[in-house]
Amino acid sequence: MPAVKAARPNEIFTPEEWKALTRVSRWHGLWLSIHAWLMVALVTGGTALLWQWHWLAGLIATPLALVLVGGRQLGLSILMHEGAHGLLHPKRKTNNFLGQWITGSATGSDLHSYRAYHLTHHRFTQQSEDPDLGLSAAFPTTPASMKRKVIRDLTGQTFFKQRSNQFVVAWKGLKAMLTPFVLSLSKDEDARRAYFDKLSTNGNGKRDTSAGTPLNRNGAAGVAAPVVDLEGAKRTTRTVGRLLLIQLIVLLVSLATLGIIPFLIWLAALATTFQLILRIRNIAEHACTTTGGDDPFSHARTTKANMLMRMTLAPYWVNYHSEHHLFMGVPCYNLPRAHELLIAKGYGPRMTIANSYAEVLRTVTRPVAA
């Protein structure tokens, strides 16, 4: 199918408005990346102190901490998404470092694989070529189905399935990385030659050009995707290596300051609340919209978010998803202004705007017809 139609900013904004909207700050993206980790430290550290004060206080605070940390883990994923669009910093190397190491690695995503995959999503939004289509195609669904999804997320089943798949591929990649070294120690020259001939042609006589197959086919922080070649498996290995390194750093900082509890809260949130928050965010963006190729204003949903939602389901203005699809060169911190201008210029009726995430969930969850 043809690519979806794009909005024309010059027909909507003045040159001055557009210049202001698309300006990428040297400091704002950096500050947001630091802010995400500061929030994690504040919540996990504060909860650990409550456990030290009284076990009952810690027990009461922990569920709230899991929700808040899960929301900030989504925030790190959102900032990685910003890096994929080149919007974290005007310098490409700084932008990629922030998106790869400071934000994306925390949840096990690879910036470069995600970038290629995600731009395809923008080009073919909600059409058959859209790699994210599976995130919304199943909706509307029944309350029973939604309940099962919530249970799987909050019990760690979704996390285990995704991570086990990722680690299996990473193991294949690791073996591929180590094989040349092992063969170099072998005296069997024929075995070495056969291996490298197979590696260079992908075993079928044709050179493999699919290196960098996306790891992410489950939203901005998903990790489950088919890897079709050794280079893709190696990239998964490197991604898992960065993920484990970040977990190790969080563990060491936790043990050096307030003990094991901050790390356990971080890890538990990654396996539970983060999964559910990520799912709700994915649903809100495209499920049950009138998305099509003719009107760019119908490509996504914007959801209004109060302070509690901004702390959990909608960190760093991710709720302005319609504006993001209309103008993907606008940094996240400028999306509220883009929304204000669109409403003021009379484009609101053409957009899909929900008043709350509860409204979105009611829209996508419908009882089975009698």
mmCIF file of C-alpha atoms in Angstrom, residues 7 32 74 78 83 106 125 160 166 168 192 194 196 201 214 234 246 248 261 278 280 287-288 297 315 319:
data_model
loop_
_atom_site.group_PDB
_atom_site.id
_atom_site.type_symbol
_atom_site.label_atom_id
_atom_site.label_comp_id
_atom_site.label_asym_id
_atom_site.label_seq_id
_atom_site.Cartn_x
_atom_site.Cartn_y
_atom_site.Cartn_z
ATOM 1 C CA ALA A 7 0.705 16.897 7.119
ATOM 2 C CA LEU A 32 14.907 14.880 30.781
ATOM 3 C CA LEU A 74 8.323 3.976 30.240
ATOM 4 C CA ILE A 78 9.980 7.408 25.435
ATOM 5 C CA GLY A 83 16.585 9.781 20.277
ATOM 6 C CA ALA A 106 17.756 0.562 30.766
ATOM 7 C CA THR A 125 0.737 3.889 10.049
ATOM 8 C CA PHE A 160 9.448 -13.610 31.020
ATOM 9 C CA GLN A 166 15.581 -12.027 23.635
ATOM 10 C CA VAL A 168 17.750 -17.078 23.367
ATOM 11 C CA ARG A 192 37.757 -22.704 9.501
ATOM 12 C CA ALA A 194 33.916 -23.696 5.617
ATOM 13 C CA PHE A 196 33.830 -18.282 7.108
ATOM 14 C CA THR A 201 27.030 -15.785 2.261
ATOM 15 C CA PRO A 214 14.529 -4.728 14.364
ATOM 16 C CA LYS A 234 24.876 -10.313 17.344
ATOM 17 C CA ILE A 246 22.805 -1.136 33.370
ATOM 18 C CA LEU A 248 24.587 -4.251 37.319
ATOM 19 C CA ILE A 261 15.624 -2.828 48.205
ATOM 20 C CA LEU A 278 3.581 0.069 28.195
ATOM 21 C CA ILE A 280 -1.910 0.829 27.980
ATOM 22 C CA ALA A 287 -6.350 1.234 18.937
ATOM 23 C CA CYS A 288 -9.880 1.868 17.644
ATOM 24 C CA PHE A 297 -5.043 14.101 11.348
ATOM 25 C CA PRO A 315 5.591 10.710 30.974
ATOM 26 C CA ASN A 319 0.078 11.412 25.320
#
